[in-house]
């Protein structure tokens, strides 16, 4: 690995945001990257879940930053490690892993002080958000849906679930086994949601507008009108990038968004 990489390719939104958070920049990024704005100037390398070796090598990078969460499959790792270019894996499957990823990138890009500052800012934002919600009996589920109108709730082992935990918000879905296509999520029926009856429901919709938002469709499911969150106007749509699609340094924004959702609906 070069002493200071200058031609960096990052092959997920998380990897890209980690690089920029510690003062780096990328020459190649994946299609769904939308932050920071300057990253959009980098070459689009396509799907983060199917890295294109030829497209990566065409940019002549001196470092590839892969995602330890989505590039975990042995065949993908083997392909990336066979590029003949230094590869590091950094991910953010939880709030704690965001801090670990920042520290790692700070070392690799020779900016440990910048990484430490970013870590401290996240920890301060977490503590402030937790304090803002202290003393309340809060429970919430994070819901995502699929094309077949199945619903899935985030567990504590998911990134979004770890955010609830960091803020001291009880998650009644956490005790259920993983099920369905989303890692760290469990399939949940309307009946189970009625049993959980969380104070808040935070919904995320993977499809971009004009696709309908899950928050607006939840009332179409049988029995949902019996949920206290529905009755009290506490079903709140959250940007999918903040809770699912781009785990990383913008966890600060996720903290603030959830605090605003709670305090603004009281």
GROMACS .gro file of C-alpha atoms in nm:
model
  266
    1UNK     CA    1   0.000   0.000   0.000
    2UNK     CA    2   0.133   0.347  -0.083
    3UNK     CA    3   0.227   0.572   0.208
    4UNK     CA    4  -0.062   0.801   0.118
    5UNK     CA    5  -0.318   0.668  -0.133
    6UNK     CA    6  -0.418   0.930  -0.389
    7UNK     CA    7  -0.630   0.733  -0.635
    8UNK     CA    8  -0.902   0.574  -0.423
    9UNK     CA    9  -1.196   0.371  -0.545
   10UNK     CA   10  -1.477   0.314  -0.293
   11UNK     CA   11  -1.732   0.052  -0.385
   12UNK     CA   12  -2.030   0.127  -0.161
   13UNK     CA   13  -2.203   0.437  -0.025
   14UNK     CA   14  -2.067   0.354   0.322
   15UNK     CA   15  -1.711   0.317   0.197
   16UNK     CA   16  -1.735   0.644   0.005
   17UNK     CA   17  -1.870   0.843   0.298
   18UNK     CA   18  -1.606   0.702   0.533
   19UNK     CA   19  -1.330   0.814   0.296
   20UNK     CA   20  -1.461   1.170   0.274
   21UNK     CA   21  -1.529   1.192   0.648
   22UNK     CA   22  -1.156   1.159   0.718
   23UNK     CA   23  -1.049   1.405   0.450
   24UNK     CA   24  -1.002   1.176   0.151
   25UNK     CA   25  -1.164   1.175  -0.192
   26UNK     CA   26  -1.245   0.907  -0.446
   27UNK     CA   27  -1.196   0.872  -0.820
   28UNK     CA   28  -1.453   0.594  -0.849
   29UNK     CA   29  -1.777   0.520  -0.663
   30UNK     CA   30  -2.088   0.308  -0.700
   31UNK     CA   31  -2.414   0.418  -0.860
   32UNK     CA   32  -2.626   0.474  -0.551
   33UNK     CA   33  -2.380   0.711  -0.383
   34UNK     CA   34  -2.550   1.045  -0.320
   35UNK     CA   35  -2.325   1.201  -0.056
   36UNK     CA   36  -2.113   1.401  -0.024
   37UNK     CA   37  -2.198   1.603  -0.338
   38UNK     CA   38  -1.837   1.612  -0.457
   39UNK     CA   39  -1.833   1.231  -0.468
   40UNK     CA   40  -2.076   1.246  -0.759
   41UNK     CA   41  -1.793   1.383  -0.973
   42UNK     CA   42  -1.616   1.046  -0.945
   43UNK     CA   43  -1.659   0.776  -1.209
   44UNK     CA   44  -1.973   0.565  -1.169
   45UNK     CA   45  -1.869   0.201  -1.132
   46UNK     CA   46  -2.218   0.052  -1.123
   47UNK     CA   47  -2.376  -0.178  -0.867
   48UNK     CA   48  -2.217  -0.191  -0.521
   49UNK     CA   49  -2.330  -0.551  -0.476
   50UNK     CA   50  -2.160  -0.668  -0.796
   51UNK     CA   51  -1.820  -0.496  -0.816
   52UNK     CA   52  -1.686  -0.474  -1.171
   53UNK     CA   53  -1.315  -0.565  -1.167
   54UNK     CA   54  -1.248  -0.431  -1.517
   55UNK     CA   55  -1.409  -0.095  -1.442
   56UNK     CA   56  -1.216  -0.066  -1.116
   57UNK     CA   57  -0.880  -0.147  -1.276
   58UNK     CA   58  -0.945   0.093  -1.564
   59UNK     CA   59  -0.915   0.380  -1.315
   60UNK     CA   60  -0.568   0.261  -1.205
   61UNK     CA   61  -0.641   0.301  -0.833
   62UNK     CA   62  -0.378   0.269  -0.564
   63UNK     CA   63  -0.640   0.171  -0.304
   64UNK     CA   64  -0.982   0.006  -0.314
   65UNK     CA   65  -1.209   0.057  -0.015
   66UNK     CA   66  -1.462  -0.226  -0.001
   67UNK     CA   67  -1.755  -0.273   0.233
   68UNK     CA   68  -1.711  -0.539   0.500
   69UNK     CA   69  -2.089  -0.572   0.530
   70UNK     CA   70  -2.201  -0.618   0.170
   71UNK     CA   71  -1.880  -0.765   0.027
   72UNK     CA   72  -1.863  -1.047   0.279
   73UNK     CA   73  -1.926  -1.333   0.033
   74UNK     CA   74  -1.606  -1.538  -0.021
   75UNK     CA   75  -1.623  -1.516  -0.401
   76UNK     CA   76  -1.655  -1.136  -0.389
   77UNK     CA   77  -1.366  -1.103  -0.145
   78UNK     CA   78  -1.154  -1.333  -0.360
   79UNK     CA   79  -1.227  -1.124  -0.669
   80UNK     CA   80  -1.140  -0.799  -0.495
   81UNK     CA   81  -0.828  -0.934  -0.330
   82UNK     CA   82  -0.715  -1.067  -0.669
   83UNK     CA   83  -0.716  -0.725  -0.835
   84UNK     CA   84  -0.349  -0.668  -0.766
   85UNK     CA   85  -0.440  -0.344  -0.588
   86UNK     CA   86  -0.439  -0.290  -0.210
   87UNK     CA   87  -0.790  -0.351  -0.073
   88UNK     CA   88  -0.924  -0.270   0.272
   89UNK     CA   89  -1.265  -0.365   0.406
   90UNK     CA   90  -1.453  -0.113   0.618
   91UNK     CA   91  -1.819  -0.131   0.706
   92UNK     CA   92  -2.086   0.007   0.933
   93UNK     CA   93  -2.331  -0.262   1.036
   94UNK     CA   94  -2.379  -0.078   1.366
   95UNK     CA   95  -2.309   0.259   1.526
   96UNK     CA   96  -1.995   0.116   1.687
   97UNK     CA   97  -1.871  -0.007   1.350
   98UNK     CA   98  -1.902   0.345   1.209
   99UNK     CA   99  -1.649   0.457   1.470
  100UNK     CA  100  -1.422   0.162   1.391
  101UNK     CA  101  -1.440   0.233   1.018
  102UNK     CA  102  -1.351   0.598   1.065
  103UNK     CA  103  -1.053   0.507   1.281
  104UNK     CA  104  -0.930   0.255   1.021
  105UNK     CA  105  -0.963   0.501   0.732
  106UNK     CA  106  -0.792   0.769   0.937
  107UNK     CA  107  -0.492   0.541   0.977
  108UNK     CA  108  -0.485   0.437   0.612
  109UNK     CA  109  -0.516   0.795   0.484
  110UNK     CA  110  -0.270   0.930   0.742
  111UNK     CA  111  -0.527   1.148   0.914
  112UNK     CA  112  -0.579   0.997   1.259
  113UNK     CA  113  -0.659   1.336   1.408
  114UNK     CA  114  -0.934   1.396   1.154
  115UNK     CA  115  -1.076   1.052   1.222
  116UNK     CA  116  -1.063   1.109   1.598
  117UNK     CA  117  -1.250   1.437   1.554
  118UNK     CA  118  -1.518   1.265   1.345
  119UNK     CA  119  -1.552   0.990   1.606
  120UNK     CA  120  -1.579   1.246   1.887
  121UNK     CA  121  -1.848   1.437   1.696
  122UNK     CA  122  -2.056   1.122   1.654
  123UNK     CA  123  -2.019   1.028   2.020
  124UNK     CA  124  -2.118   1.380   2.127
  125UNK     CA  125  -2.421   1.376   1.897
  126UNK     CA  126  -2.525   1.036   2.030
  127UNK     CA  127  -2.497   1.149   2.391
  128UNK     CA  128  -2.688   1.471   2.323
  129UNK     CA  129  -2.965   1.283   2.142
  130UNK     CA  130  -2.993   1.027   2.418
  131UNK     CA  131  -3.013   1.306   2.676
  132UNK     CA  132  -3.285   1.482   2.475
  133UNK     CA  133  -3.498   1.167   2.491
  134UNK     CA  134  -3.417   1.070   2.849
  135UNK     CA  135  -3.701   1.011   3.091
  136UNK     CA  136  -3.953   0.910   2.827
  137UNK     CA  137  -4.106   0.566   2.788
  138UNK     CA  138  -4.018   0.529   2.422
  139UNK     CA  139  -4.057   0.227   2.198
  140UNK     CA  140  -4.030   0.210   1.822
  141UNK     CA  141  -4.000  -0.023   1.528
  142UNK     CA  142  -3.828   0.052   1.199
  143UNK     CA  143  -4.026  -0.098   0.911
  144UNK     CA  144  -3.938  -0.174   0.552
  145UNK     CA  145  -4.154  -0.351   0.294
  146UNK     CA  146  -4.098  -0.563  -0.013
  147UNK     CA  147  -4.277  -0.584  -0.348
  148UNK     CA  148  -4.513  -0.849  -0.214
  149UNK     CA  149  -4.630  -0.616   0.064
  150UNK     CA  150  -4.452  -0.812   0.335
  151UNK     CA  151  -4.328  -0.604   0.626
  152UNK     CA  152  -3.994  -0.642   0.805
  153UNK     CA  153  -3.884  -0.484   1.132
  154UNK     CA  154  -3.525  -0.392   1.216
  155UNK     CA  155  -3.361  -0.585   1.498
  156UNK     CA  156  -3.080  -0.460   1.718
  157UNK     CA  157  -2.833  -0.646   1.495
  158UNK     CA  158  -2.920  -0.413   1.205
  159UNK     CA  159  -2.775  -0.067   1.160
  160UNK     CA  160  -3.109   0.105   1.218
  161UNK     CA  161  -3.175  -0.113   1.521
  162UNK     CA  162  -2.838  -0.016   1.667
  163UNK     CA  163  -2.939   0.350   1.634
  164UNK     CA  164  -3.255   0.287   1.836
  165UNK     CA  165  -3.043   0.113   2.098
  166UNK     CA  166  -2.789   0.396   2.106
  167UNK     CA  167  -3.069   0.643   2.177
  168UNK     CA  168  -3.228   0.431   2.449
  169UNK     CA  169  -3.543   0.356   2.247
  170UNK     CA  170  -3.692   0.014   2.320
  171UNK     CA  171  -3.733  -0.209   2.014
  172UNK     CA  172  -3.997  -0.480   2.066
  173UNK     CA  173  -3.894  -0.659   1.745
  174UNK     CA  174  -3.542  -0.721   1.871
  175UNK     CA  175  -3.618  -1.061   2.025
  176UNK     CA  176  -3.741  -1.216   1.699
  177UNK     CA  177  -3.524  -1.433   1.471
  178UNK     CA  178  -3.387  -1.297   1.145
  179UNK     CA  179  -3.614  -1.369   0.849
  180UNK     CA  180  -3.658  -1.233   0.500
  181UNK     CA  181  -3.422  -1.069   0.252
  182UNK     CA  182  -3.292  -0.786   0.472
  183UNK     CA  183  -3.005  -0.880   0.709
  184UNK     CA  184  -3.084  -0.789   1.068
  185UNK     CA  185  -3.458  -0.766   0.998
  186UNK     CA  186  -3.742  -0.997   1.092
  187UNK     CA  187  -4.064  -1.049   0.901
  188UNK     CA  188  -4.353  -0.904   1.098
  189UNK     CA  189  -4.726  -0.953   1.055
  190UNK     CA  190  -4.992  -0.690   1.127
  191UNK     CA  191  -5.094  -0.905   1.423
  192UNK     CA  192  -4.741  -0.896   1.564
  193UNK     CA  193  -4.726  -0.519   1.518
  194UNK     CA  194  -5.051  -0.485   1.710
  195UNK     CA  195  -4.898  -0.693   1.987
  196UNK     CA  196  -4.584  -0.476   1.990
  197UNK     CA  197  -4.794  -0.157   1.968
  198UNK     CA  198  -4.488   0.072   1.963
  199UNK     CA  199  -4.515   0.439   2.049
  200UNK     CA  200  -4.345   0.524   1.717
  201UNK     CA  201  -4.315   0.354   1.381
  202UNK     CA  202  -4.032   0.472   1.158
  203UNK     CA  203  -4.077   0.362   0.798
  204UNK     CA  204  -3.821   0.348   0.518
  205UNK     CA  205  -3.897   0.311   0.148
  206UNK     CA  206  -3.613   0.183  -0.075
  207UNK     CA  207  -3.774   0.294  -0.402
  208UNK     CA  208  -3.726   0.662  -0.489
  209UNK     CA  209  -4.021   0.897  -0.546
  210UNK     CA  210  -4.270   0.897  -0.706
  211UNK     CA  211  -4.308   0.547  -0.560
  212UNK     CA  212  -4.551   0.565  -0.267
  213UNK     CA  213  -4.398   0.594   0.079
  214UNK     CA  214  -4.453   0.308   0.322
  215UNK     CA  215  -4.570   0.556   0.585
  216UNK     CA  216  -4.866   0.643   0.366
  217UNK     CA  217  -4.949   0.282   0.284
  218UNK     CA  218  -4.936   0.132   0.631
  219UNK     CA  219  -5.299   0.215   0.700
  220UNK     CA  220  -5.401  -0.011   0.410
  221UNK     CA  221  -5.290  -0.319   0.604
  222UNK     CA  222  -5.568  -0.489   0.804
  223UNK     CA  223  -5.591  -0.386   1.168
  224UNK     CA  224  -5.329  -0.113   1.155
  225UNK     CA  225  -5.577   0.150   1.270
  226UNK     CA  226  -5.555  -0.011   1.613
  227UNK     CA  227  -5.190   0.089   1.657
  228UNK     CA  228  -5.128   0.377   1.893
  229UNK     CA  229  -4.863   0.512   1.654
  230UNK     CA  230  -5.126   0.533   1.379
  231UNK     CA  231  -5.386   0.691   1.607
  232UNK     CA  232  -5.141   0.950   1.739
  233UNK     CA  233  -4.980   1.047   1.409
  234UNK     CA  234  -4.649   0.887   1.500
  235UNK     CA  235  -4.582   0.689   1.183
  236UNK     CA  236  -4.288   0.880   1.039
  237UNK     CA  237  -4.101   0.827   0.712
  238UNK     CA  238  -3.721   0.839   0.743
  239UNK     CA  239  -3.473   0.871   0.457
  240UNK     CA  240  -3.368   0.518   0.357
  241UNK     CA  241  -3.007   0.635   0.325
  242UNK     CA  242  -2.997   0.729   0.693
  243UNK     CA  243  -3.122   0.398   0.832
  244UNK     CA  244  -3.051   0.131   0.569
  245UNK     CA  245  -2.872   0.220   0.248
  246UNK     CA  246  -2.571   0.427   0.361
  247UNK     CA  247  -2.468   0.344   0.717
  248UNK     CA  248  -2.179   0.565   0.815
  249UNK     CA  249  -2.078   0.911   0.931
  250UNK     CA  250  -2.424   1.054   0.863
  251UNK     CA  251  -2.536   0.868   1.173
  252UNK     CA  252  -2.518   1.215   1.328
  253UNK     CA  253  -2.800   1.319   1.096
  254UNK     CA  254  -2.990   1.001   1.180
  255UNK     CA  255  -2.970   1.081   1.552
  256UNK     CA  256  -3.098   1.434   1.491
  257UNK     CA  257  -3.374   1.313   1.260
  258UNK     CA  258  -3.510   1.066   1.513
  259UNK     CA  259  -3.495   1.319   1.796
  260UNK     CA  260  -3.682   1.570   1.581
  261UNK     CA  261  -3.936   1.304   1.486
  262UNK     CA  262  -4.003   1.229   1.852
  263UNK     CA  263  -3.998   1.580   1.995
  264UNK     CA  264  -4.181   1.728   1.698
  265UNK     CA  265  -4.471   1.486   1.731
  266UNK     CA  266  -4.532   1.535   2.102
   0.00000   0.00000   0.00000
